[in-house]
XYZ file of C-alpha atoms in Angstrom:
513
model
C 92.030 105.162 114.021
C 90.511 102.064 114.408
C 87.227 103.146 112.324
C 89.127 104.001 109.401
C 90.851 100.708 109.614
C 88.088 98.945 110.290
C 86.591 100.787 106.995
C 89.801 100.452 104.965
C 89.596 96.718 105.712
C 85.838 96.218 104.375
C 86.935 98.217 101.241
C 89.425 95.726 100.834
C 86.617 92.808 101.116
C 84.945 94.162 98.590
C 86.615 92.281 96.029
C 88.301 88.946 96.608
C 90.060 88.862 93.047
C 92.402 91.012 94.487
C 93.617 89.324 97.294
C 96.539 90.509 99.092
C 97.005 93.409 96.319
C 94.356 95.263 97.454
C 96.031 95.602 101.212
C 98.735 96.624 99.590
C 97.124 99.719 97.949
C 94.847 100.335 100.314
C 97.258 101.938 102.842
C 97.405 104.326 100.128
C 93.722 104.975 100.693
C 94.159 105.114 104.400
C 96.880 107.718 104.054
C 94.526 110.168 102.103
C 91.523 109.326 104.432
C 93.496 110.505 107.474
C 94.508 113.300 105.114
C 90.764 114.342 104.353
C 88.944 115.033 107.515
C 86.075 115.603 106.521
C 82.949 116.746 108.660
C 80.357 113.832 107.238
C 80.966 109.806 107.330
C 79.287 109.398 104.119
C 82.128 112.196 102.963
C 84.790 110.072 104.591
C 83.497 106.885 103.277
C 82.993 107.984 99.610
C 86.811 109.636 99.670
C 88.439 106.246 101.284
C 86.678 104.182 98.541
C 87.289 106.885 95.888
C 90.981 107.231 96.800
C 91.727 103.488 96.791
C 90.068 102.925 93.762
C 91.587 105.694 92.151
C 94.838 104.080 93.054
C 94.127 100.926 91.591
C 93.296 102.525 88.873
C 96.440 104.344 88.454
C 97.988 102.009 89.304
C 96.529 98.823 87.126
C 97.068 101.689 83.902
C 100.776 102.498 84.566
C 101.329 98.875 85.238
C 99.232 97.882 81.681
C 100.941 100.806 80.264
C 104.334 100.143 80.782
C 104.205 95.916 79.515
C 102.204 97.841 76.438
C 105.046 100.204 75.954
C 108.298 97.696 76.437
C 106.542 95.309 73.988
C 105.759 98.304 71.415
C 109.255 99.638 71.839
C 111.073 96.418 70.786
C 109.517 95.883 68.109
C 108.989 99.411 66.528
C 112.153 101.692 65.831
C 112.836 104.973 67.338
C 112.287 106.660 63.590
C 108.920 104.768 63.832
C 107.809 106.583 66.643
C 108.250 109.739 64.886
C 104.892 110.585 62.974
C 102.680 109.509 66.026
C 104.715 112.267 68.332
C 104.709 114.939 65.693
C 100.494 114.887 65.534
C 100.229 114.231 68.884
C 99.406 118.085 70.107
C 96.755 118.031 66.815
C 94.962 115.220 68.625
C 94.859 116.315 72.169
C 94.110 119.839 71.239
C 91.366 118.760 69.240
C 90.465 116.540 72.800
C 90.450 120.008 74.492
C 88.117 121.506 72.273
C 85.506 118.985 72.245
C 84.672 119.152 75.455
C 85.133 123.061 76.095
C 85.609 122.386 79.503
C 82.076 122.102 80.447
C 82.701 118.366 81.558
C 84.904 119.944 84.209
C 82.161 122.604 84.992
C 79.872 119.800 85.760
C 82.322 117.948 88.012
C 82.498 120.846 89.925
C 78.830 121.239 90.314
C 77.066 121.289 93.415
C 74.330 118.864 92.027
C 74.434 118.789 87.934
C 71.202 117.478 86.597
C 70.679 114.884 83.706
C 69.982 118.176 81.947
C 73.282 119.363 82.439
C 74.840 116.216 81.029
C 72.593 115.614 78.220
C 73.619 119.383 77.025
C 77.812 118.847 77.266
C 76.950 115.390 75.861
C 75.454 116.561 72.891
C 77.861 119.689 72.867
C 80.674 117.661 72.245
C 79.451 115.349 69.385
C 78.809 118.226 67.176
C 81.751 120.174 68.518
C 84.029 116.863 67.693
C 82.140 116.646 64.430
C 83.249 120.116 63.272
C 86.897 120.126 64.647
C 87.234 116.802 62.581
C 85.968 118.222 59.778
C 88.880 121.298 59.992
C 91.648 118.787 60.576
C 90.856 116.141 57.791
C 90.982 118.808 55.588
C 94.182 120.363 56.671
C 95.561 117.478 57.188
C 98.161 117.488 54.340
C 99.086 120.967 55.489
C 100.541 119.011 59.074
C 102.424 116.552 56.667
C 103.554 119.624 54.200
C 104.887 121.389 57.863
C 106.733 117.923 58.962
C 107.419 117.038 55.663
C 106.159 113.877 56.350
C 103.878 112.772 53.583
C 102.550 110.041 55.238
C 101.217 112.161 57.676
C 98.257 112.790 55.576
C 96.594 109.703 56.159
C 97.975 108.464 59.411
C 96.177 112.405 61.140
C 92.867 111.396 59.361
C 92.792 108.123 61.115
C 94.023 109.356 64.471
C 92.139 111.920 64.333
C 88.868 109.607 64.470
C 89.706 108.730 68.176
C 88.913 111.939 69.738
C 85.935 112.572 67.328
C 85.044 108.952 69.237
C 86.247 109.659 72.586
C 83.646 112.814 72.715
C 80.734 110.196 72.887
C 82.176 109.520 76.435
C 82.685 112.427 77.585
C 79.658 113.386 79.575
C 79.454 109.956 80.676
C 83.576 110.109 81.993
C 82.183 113.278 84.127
C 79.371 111.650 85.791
C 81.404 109.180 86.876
C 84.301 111.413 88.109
C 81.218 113.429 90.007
C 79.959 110.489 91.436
C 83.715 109.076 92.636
C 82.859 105.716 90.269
C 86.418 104.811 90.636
C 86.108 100.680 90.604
C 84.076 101.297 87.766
C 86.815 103.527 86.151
C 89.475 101.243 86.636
C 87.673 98.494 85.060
C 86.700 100.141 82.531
C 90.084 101.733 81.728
C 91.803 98.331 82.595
C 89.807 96.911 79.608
C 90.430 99.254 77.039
C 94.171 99.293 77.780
C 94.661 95.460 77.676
C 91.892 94.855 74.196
C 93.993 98.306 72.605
C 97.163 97.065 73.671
C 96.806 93.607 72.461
C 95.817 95.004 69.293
C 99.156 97.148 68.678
C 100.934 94.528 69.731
C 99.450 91.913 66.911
C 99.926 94.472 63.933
C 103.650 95.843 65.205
C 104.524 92.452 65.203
C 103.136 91.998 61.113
C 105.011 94.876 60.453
C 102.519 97.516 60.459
C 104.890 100.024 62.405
C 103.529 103.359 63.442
C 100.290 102.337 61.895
C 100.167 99.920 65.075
C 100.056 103.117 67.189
C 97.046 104.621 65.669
C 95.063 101.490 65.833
C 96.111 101.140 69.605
C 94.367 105.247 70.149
C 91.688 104.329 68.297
C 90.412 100.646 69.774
C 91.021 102.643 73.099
C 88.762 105.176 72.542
C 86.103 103.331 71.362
C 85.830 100.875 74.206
C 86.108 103.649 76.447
C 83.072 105.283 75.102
C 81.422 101.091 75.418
C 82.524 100.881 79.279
C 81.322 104.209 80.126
C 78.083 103.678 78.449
C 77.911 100.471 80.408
C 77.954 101.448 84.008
C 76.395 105.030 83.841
C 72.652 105.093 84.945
C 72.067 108.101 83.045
C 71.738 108.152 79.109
C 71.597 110.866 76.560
C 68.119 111.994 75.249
C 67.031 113.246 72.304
C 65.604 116.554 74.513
C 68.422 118.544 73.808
C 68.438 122.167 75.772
C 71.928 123.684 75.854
C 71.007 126.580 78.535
C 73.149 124.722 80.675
C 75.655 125.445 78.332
C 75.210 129.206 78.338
C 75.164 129.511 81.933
C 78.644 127.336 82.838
C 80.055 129.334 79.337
C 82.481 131.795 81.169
C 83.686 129.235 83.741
C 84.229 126.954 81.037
C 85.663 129.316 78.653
C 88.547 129.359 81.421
C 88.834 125.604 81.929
C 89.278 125.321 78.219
C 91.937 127.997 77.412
C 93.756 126.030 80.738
C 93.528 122.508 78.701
C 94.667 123.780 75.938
C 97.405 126.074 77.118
C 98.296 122.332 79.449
C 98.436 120.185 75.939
C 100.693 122.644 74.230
C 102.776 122.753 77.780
C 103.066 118.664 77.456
C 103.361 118.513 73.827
C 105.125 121.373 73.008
C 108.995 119.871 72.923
C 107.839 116.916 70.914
C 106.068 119.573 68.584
C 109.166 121.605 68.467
C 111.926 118.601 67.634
C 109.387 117.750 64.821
C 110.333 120.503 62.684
C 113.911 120.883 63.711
C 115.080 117.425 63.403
C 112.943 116.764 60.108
C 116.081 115.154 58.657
C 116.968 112.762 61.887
C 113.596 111.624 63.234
C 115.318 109.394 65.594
C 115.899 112.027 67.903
C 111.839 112.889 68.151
C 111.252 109.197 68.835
C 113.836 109.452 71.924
C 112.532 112.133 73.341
C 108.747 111.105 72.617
C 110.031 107.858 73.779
C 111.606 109.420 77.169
C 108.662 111.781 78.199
C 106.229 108.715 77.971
C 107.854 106.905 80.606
C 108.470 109.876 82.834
C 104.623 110.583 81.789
C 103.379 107.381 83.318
C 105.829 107.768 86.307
C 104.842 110.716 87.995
C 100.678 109.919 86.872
C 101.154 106.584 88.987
C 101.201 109.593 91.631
C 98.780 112.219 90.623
C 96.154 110.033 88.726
C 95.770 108.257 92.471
C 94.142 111.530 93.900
C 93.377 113.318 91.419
C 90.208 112.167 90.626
C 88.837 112.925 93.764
C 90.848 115.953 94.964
C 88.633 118.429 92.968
C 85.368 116.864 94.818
C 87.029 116.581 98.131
C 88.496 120.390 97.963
C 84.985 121.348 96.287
C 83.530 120.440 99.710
C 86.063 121.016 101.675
C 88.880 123.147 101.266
C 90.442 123.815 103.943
C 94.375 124.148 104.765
C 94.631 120.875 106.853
C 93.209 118.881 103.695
C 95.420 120.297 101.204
C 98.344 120.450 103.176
C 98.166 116.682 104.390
C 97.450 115.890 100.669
C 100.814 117.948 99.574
C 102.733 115.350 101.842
C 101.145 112.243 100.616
C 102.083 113.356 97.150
C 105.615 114.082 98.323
C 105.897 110.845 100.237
C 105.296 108.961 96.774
C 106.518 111.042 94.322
C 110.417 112.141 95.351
C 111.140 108.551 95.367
C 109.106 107.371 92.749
C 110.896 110.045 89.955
C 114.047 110.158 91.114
C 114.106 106.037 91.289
C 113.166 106.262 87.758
C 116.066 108.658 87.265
C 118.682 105.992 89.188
C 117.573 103.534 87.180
C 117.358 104.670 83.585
C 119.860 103.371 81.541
C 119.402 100.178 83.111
C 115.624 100.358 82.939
C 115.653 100.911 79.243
C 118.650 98.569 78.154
C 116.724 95.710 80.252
C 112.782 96.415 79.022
C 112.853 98.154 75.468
C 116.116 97.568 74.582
C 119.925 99.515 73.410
C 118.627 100.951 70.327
C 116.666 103.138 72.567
C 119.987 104.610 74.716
C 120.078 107.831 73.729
C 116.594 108.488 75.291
C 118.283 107.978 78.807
C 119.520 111.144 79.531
C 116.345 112.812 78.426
C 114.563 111.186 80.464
C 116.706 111.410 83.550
C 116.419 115.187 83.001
C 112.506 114.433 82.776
C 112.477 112.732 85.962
C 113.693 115.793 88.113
C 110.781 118.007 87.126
C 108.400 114.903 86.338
C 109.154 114.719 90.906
C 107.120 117.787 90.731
C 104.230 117.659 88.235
C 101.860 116.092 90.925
C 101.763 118.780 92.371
C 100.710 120.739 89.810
C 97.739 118.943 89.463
C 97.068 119.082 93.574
C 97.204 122.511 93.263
C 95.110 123.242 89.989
C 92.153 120.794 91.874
C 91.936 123.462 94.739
C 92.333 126.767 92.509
C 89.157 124.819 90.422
C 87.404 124.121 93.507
C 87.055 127.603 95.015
C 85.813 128.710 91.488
C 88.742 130.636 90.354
C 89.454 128.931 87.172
C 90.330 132.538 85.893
C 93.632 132.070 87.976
C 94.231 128.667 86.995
C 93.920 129.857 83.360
C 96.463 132.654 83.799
C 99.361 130.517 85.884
C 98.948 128.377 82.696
C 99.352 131.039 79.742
C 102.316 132.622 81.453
C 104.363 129.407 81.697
C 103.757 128.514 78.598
C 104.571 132.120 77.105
C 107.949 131.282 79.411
C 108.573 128.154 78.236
C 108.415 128.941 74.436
C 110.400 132.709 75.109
C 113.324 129.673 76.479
C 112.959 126.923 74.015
C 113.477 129.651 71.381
C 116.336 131.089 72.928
C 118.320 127.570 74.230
C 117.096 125.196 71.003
C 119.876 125.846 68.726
C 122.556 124.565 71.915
C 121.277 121.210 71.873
C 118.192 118.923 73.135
C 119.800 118.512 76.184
C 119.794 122.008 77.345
C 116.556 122.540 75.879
C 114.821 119.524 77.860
C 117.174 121.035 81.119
C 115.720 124.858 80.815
C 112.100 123.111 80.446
C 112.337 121.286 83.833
C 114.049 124.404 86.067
C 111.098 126.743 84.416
C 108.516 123.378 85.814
C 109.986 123.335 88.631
C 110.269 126.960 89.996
C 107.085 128.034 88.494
C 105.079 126.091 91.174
C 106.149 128.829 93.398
C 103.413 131.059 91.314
C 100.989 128.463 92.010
C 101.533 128.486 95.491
C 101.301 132.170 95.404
C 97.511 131.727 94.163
C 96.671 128.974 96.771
C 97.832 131.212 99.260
C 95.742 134.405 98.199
C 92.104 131.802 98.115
C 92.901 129.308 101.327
C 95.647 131.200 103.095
C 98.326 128.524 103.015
C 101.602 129.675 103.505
C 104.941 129.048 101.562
C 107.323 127.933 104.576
C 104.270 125.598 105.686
C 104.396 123.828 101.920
C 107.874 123.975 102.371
C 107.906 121.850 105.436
C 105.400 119.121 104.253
C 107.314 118.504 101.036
C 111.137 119.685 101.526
C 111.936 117.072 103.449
C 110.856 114.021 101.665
C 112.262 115.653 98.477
C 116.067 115.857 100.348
C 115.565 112.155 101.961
C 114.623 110.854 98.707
C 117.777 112.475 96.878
C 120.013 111.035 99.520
C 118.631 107.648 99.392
C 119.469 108.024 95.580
C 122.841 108.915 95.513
C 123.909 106.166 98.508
C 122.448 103.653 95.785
C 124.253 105.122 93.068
C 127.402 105.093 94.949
C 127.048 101.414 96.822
C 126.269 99.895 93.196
C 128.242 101.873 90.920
C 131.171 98.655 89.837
C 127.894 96.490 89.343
C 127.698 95.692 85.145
C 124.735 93.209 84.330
C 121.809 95.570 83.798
C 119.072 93.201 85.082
C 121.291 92.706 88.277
C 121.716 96.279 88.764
C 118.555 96.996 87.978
C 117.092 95.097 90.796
C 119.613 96.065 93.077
C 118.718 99.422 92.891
C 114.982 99.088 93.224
C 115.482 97.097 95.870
C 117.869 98.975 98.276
C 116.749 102.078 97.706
C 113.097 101.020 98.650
C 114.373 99.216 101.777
C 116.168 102.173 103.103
C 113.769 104.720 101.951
C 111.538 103.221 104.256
C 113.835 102.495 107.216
C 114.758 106.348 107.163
C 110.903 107.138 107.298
C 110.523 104.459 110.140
C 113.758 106.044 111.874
C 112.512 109.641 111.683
C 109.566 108.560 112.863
C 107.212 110.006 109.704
C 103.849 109.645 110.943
C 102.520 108.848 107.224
C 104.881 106.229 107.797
C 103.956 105.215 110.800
C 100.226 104.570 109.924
C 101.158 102.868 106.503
C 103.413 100.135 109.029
C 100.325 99.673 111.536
C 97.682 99.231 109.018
C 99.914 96.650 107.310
C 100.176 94.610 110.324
C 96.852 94.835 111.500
C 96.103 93.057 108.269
C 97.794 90.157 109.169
């Protein structure tokens, strides 16, 4: 105990810009570090660093995110936000194919070479340079199928970031490998703010969804600069893509996954396009909604996800994963369906009431957002025993669900359409489970355990807030209120039941003072 505090405290040293935010988060990297016990100190040491950076980091973007977004959504109209969501499954498909999946290949890599990322790095330059080729040309085919005609030229333009983003791609893997998290977040931190600050200048000249593009496309770019920056490695002009042709199969998988992932996230958005051609409005809410329950329930995963697939690679074992499933659960529950409380409130009070109709999407969105981290826990160990073959499969069959139930719920509404999504997200994590059980031997009732009961505390905690504020009317008031109450007696529950996550989180805290 007193190493890893002792550890978690020079981690928090580290950097004195921080201050007292980085004690903060770094219980959060203590919790994992208990989690992960691993059999090496320079395992342990690389996964406590790697785990509070990647918190920051998920952090700092949600946080960057989120003033971004309120500013963006006051000044641009729900109609606005159309075009952007209707292309948005062209551009990160396109994102998928670039990179093949051989980025994640290398991740998951014993010890890649510079060979190995000079190949995917050249790979996915002339792979972006062909699949932006195919889409500027059919570009005014996407506009025809909208009936948008400015689509033409706003998917040509957005369509540049990806064909930019693929310069960084090999670079965004070595870092991953090599757990460059504090590099990461800075890097990330930067191209949020300069992107952001750029959308924000032209939305507020009246440049409307054209604002949005620039915002993708500044971000990709100095994504690509930062990356560039910190790496030691650089590409060469020795190009040998037998690295390529040996990873091809695993890859092949990976790929089909990210693709069959991007239509799963996109797919609604994609949908509503076409239907509600004539009432774009009702795109922009829901685009609008599953943004903020996007960057909700990635404040949860993006903290361990990038290192779970290096931990699990090394080891995964039941313990590990099963003390990770209970961190997640300990932030997420509360974290989604807080978001849910608060939602009309949360939107009336940041972007505004011409955005209202969004807020029962994205209450809806909440519920199964609760459970997406999981998803991503539990893809990161299926990846890191190899099988990306099963992880390819789970994800073609929900999506072949999910489109057999949009098609036969769309014409009752958005609302039952957006409900029938989040059941199928929802109870098709017990496949999942039904995979990690068949490679590590982890048992249902045993996940059951770790994450039931946070999930039924949380829920509680939600509807004794809901209740005890209910005749409050001032948004901003009952905004707070809510936050605040339901945090405070989230965690004197947790301190009453004596949760050992808990527990630790408390003692760490004080020994800091």
């Amino acid at each position: 105990m007193e190493g890893y505090l002792s550890h978690c405290s020079s981690v928090c040293k580290d950097t004195k810009f921080w201050g007292n935010l980085q004690r903060y988060l770094a219980f959060f990297s203590l919790i994992c570090t208990f989690a992960c016990d691993m059999s090496t100190e320079n395992l342990k040491e690389r996964t406590a660093r790697g785990l509070f950076w990647g918190t920051l980091n998920s952090g700092a973007t949600q946080v960057l995110s989120v003033v971004i977004g309120i500013l963006l959504g006051r000044m641009i109209a729900p109609a606005e936000w159309a075009p952007i969501g209707m292309i948005a499954i062209f551009s990160a498909i396109a994102g998928n194919l670039q990179s093949s999946g051989f980025s994640t290949a290398i991740v998951n890599m014993k010890e890649p070479t510079a060979n190995d990322y000079n190949a995917v790095f050249w790979f996915n330059i002339l792979a972006s340079a062909c699949i932006y080729v195919i889409l500027f040309i059919a570009a005014p085919w996407i506009a025809l199928f909208f009936e948008q005609p400015c689509l033409t030229d706003l998917s040509r333009f957005i369509f540049l970031a990806f064909f930019i983003s693929s310069f960084g791609i090999s670079t965004h893997a070595y870092m991953t490998k090599n757990m460059m998290n504090r590099e990461i977040t800075v890097v990330n931190s930067c191209a949020l703010i300069c992107s952001g600050i750029v959308a924000v200048i032209l939305a507020f000249n009246g440049f409307s969804y054209w604002s949005l593009a620039w915002q993708q496309v500044v971000n990709a770019a100095i994504l690509v600069i930062g990356r560039l920056y910190y790496v030691k490695w650089h590409p060469s002009l020795k190009i040998d893509f037998s690295p390529i042709r040996r990873t091809w199969k695993f890859a092949l998988n990976i790929l089909v996954t990210m693709v069959i992932n991007t239509v799963n996230n996109n797919v609604l958005t994609f949908i509503f396009g076409k239907l509600f051609t004539k009432t774009p409005q009702v795109v922009g809410n829901f685009f609008q909604a599953s943004k903020w329950n996007t960057m909700a329930y990635q404040l949860v995963s993006g903290s361990i996800e990038q290192v779970a697939q290096p931990v699990l690679v090394e080891r995964g074992e039941i313990p590990v994963f099963r003390k990770m499933l209970r961190f997640t659960a300990f932030l997420s529950f509360p974290a989604m369906f807080g978001l849910a409380l608060v939602a009309q409130e949360f939107i009336l009070s940041t972007i505004g009431p011409k955005w209202e109709a969004c807020v029962p999407i994205l209450r809806i969105l909440c519920v199964g957002g609760a459970f997406m981290p999981f998803y991503s826990l539990y893809k990161n160990l299926i990846i890191s025993q190899g099988r990306s073959d099963i992880n390819m499969w789970l994800n073609v069959s929900q999506i072949v669900l999910q489109l057999l139930l949009i098609f036969l719920t769309y014409q009752y509404g958005i609302i039952t359409v957006v409900c029938a999504y989040t059941l199928l997200n929802i109870v098709w994590l017990t496949a999942w489970q039904t995979g990690a059980k068949q490679l590590i031997g982890v048992r249902f009732r045993d996940v059951c355990k770790d994450v039931v009961p946070f999930a039924l505390i949380s829920a509680a905690v939600m509807v004794v807030v809901w209740l005890a504020t209910a005749n409050i009317t001032n948004s901003y008031l009952l905004l707070f209120l809510r936050i605040v109450i339901a945090f405070f007696l989230y965690v004197a529950i947790m301190r009453l039941l004596k949760v050992k996550m808990m527990e630790d989180c408390i003692q760490f805290i004080k020994g800091k003072r």
